[in-house]
Coordinates of C-alpha atoms in Angstrom, one line a residue:
X10 CA 0.7 -36.0 50.0
X11 CA -3.1 -35.4 49.1
X12 CA -5.6 -37.5 49.8
X13 CA -8.8 -39.2 47.6
X14 CA -11.8 -40.2 49.1
X15 CA -13.7 -42.5 46.9
X16 CA -17.3 -39.5 46.4
X17 CA -19.3 -43.2 44.8
X18 CA -19.3 -46.2 43.2
X19 CA -20.6 -47.6 40.3
X20 CA -20.9 -50.9 39.3
X21 CA -21.4 -52.4 35.9
X22 CA -21.0 -55.7 36.0
X23 CA -23.5 -57.7 34.0
X24 CA -24.7 -54.9 32.1
X25 CA -25.1 -54.8 28.3
X26 CA -24.8 -51.9 27.2
X27 CA -22.8 -48.5 27.8
X28 CA -25.7 -45.9 26.3
X29 CA -26.8 -45.2 30.0
X30 CA -23.4 -45.7 31.7
X31 CA -21.9 -43.2 30.1
X32 CA -23.8 -40.7 31.3
X33 CA -24.2 -41.9 35.0
X34 CA -20.4 -41.4 35.3
X35 CA -20.2 -38.5 33.4
X36 CA -22.5 -37.0 35.5
X37 CA -21.2 -38.7 38.5
X38 CA -17.4 -36.8 37.6
X39 CA -19.7 -33.5 37.5
X40 CA -20.0 -33.9 40.9
X41 CA -16.6 -33.9 42.3
X42 CA -14.9 -31.9 44.6
X43 CA -11.3 -31.0 44.3
X44 CA -10.0 -34.4 46.7
X45 CA -12.7 -36.5 45.1
X46 CA -12.1 -39.7 42.3
X47 CA -15.2 -41.8 40.8
X48 CA -15.1 -45.1 41.1
X49 CA -15.5 -47.4 38.1
X50 CA -16.0 -51.7 38.1
X51 CA -16.7 -53.1 35.2
X52 CA -17.0 -57.1 33.2
X53 CA -15.4 -56.6 30.3
X54 CA -12.3 -55.6 27.9
X55 CA -14.2 -53.9 25.8
X56 CA -16.0 -51.8 28.5
X57 CA -13.5 -50.7 29.6
X58 CA -12.2 -49.5 26.2
X59 CA -14.8 -47.8 26.1
X60 CA -14.4 -46.1 29.5
X61 CA -10.9 -45.1 27.7
X62 CA -12.1 -43.7 24.6
X63 CA -15.2 -41.6 26.8
X64 CA -12.3 -40.6 29.2
X65 CA -10.3 -38.6 26.9
X66 CA -12.4 -36.9 25.0
X67 CA -12.9 -35.3 28.9
X68 CA -11.6 -32.9 30.8
X69 CA -10.6 -36.0 33.5
X70 CA -9.2 -38.7 33.7
X71 CA -8.2 -42.3 34.2
X72 CA -5.6 -42.2 37.8
X73 CA -5.8 -45.5 38.7
X74 CA -7.1 -49.8 37.3
X75 CA -7.0 -52.8 38.4
X76 CA -7.5 -55.9 37.6
X77 CA -9.7 -58.5 39.9
X78 CA -10.1 -61.5 38.2
X79 CA -12.8 -60.9 34.8
X80 CA -13.8 -57.0 37.4
X81 CA -12.2 -54.0 36.7
X82 CA -11.5 -51.0 39.0
X83 CA -11.3 -48.4 37.7
X84 CA -10.2 -44.5 40.1
X85 CA -11.4 -41.8 37.7
X86 CA -10.8 -37.9 38.6
X87 CA -8.2 -34.9 38.6
X88 CA -10.4 -32.6 37.2
X89 CA -7.5 -31.0 33.6

């Protein structure tokens, strides 16, 4: 069993545009080591939709999604 650790948590609750967030997320993903994942926190359905679209165009994948109230807690990693 491989143990994955959270490299960084990026919290975008209250952010009104994903443009800068996407760049920061991609940069953080590029810094991941094999046993690390990125945790992203979002607070809107449209933000989650944009993130899913972005990730689908990269070598990374969404490994887990939890919804807690209005927040999405997303784990991204797994270079393909």
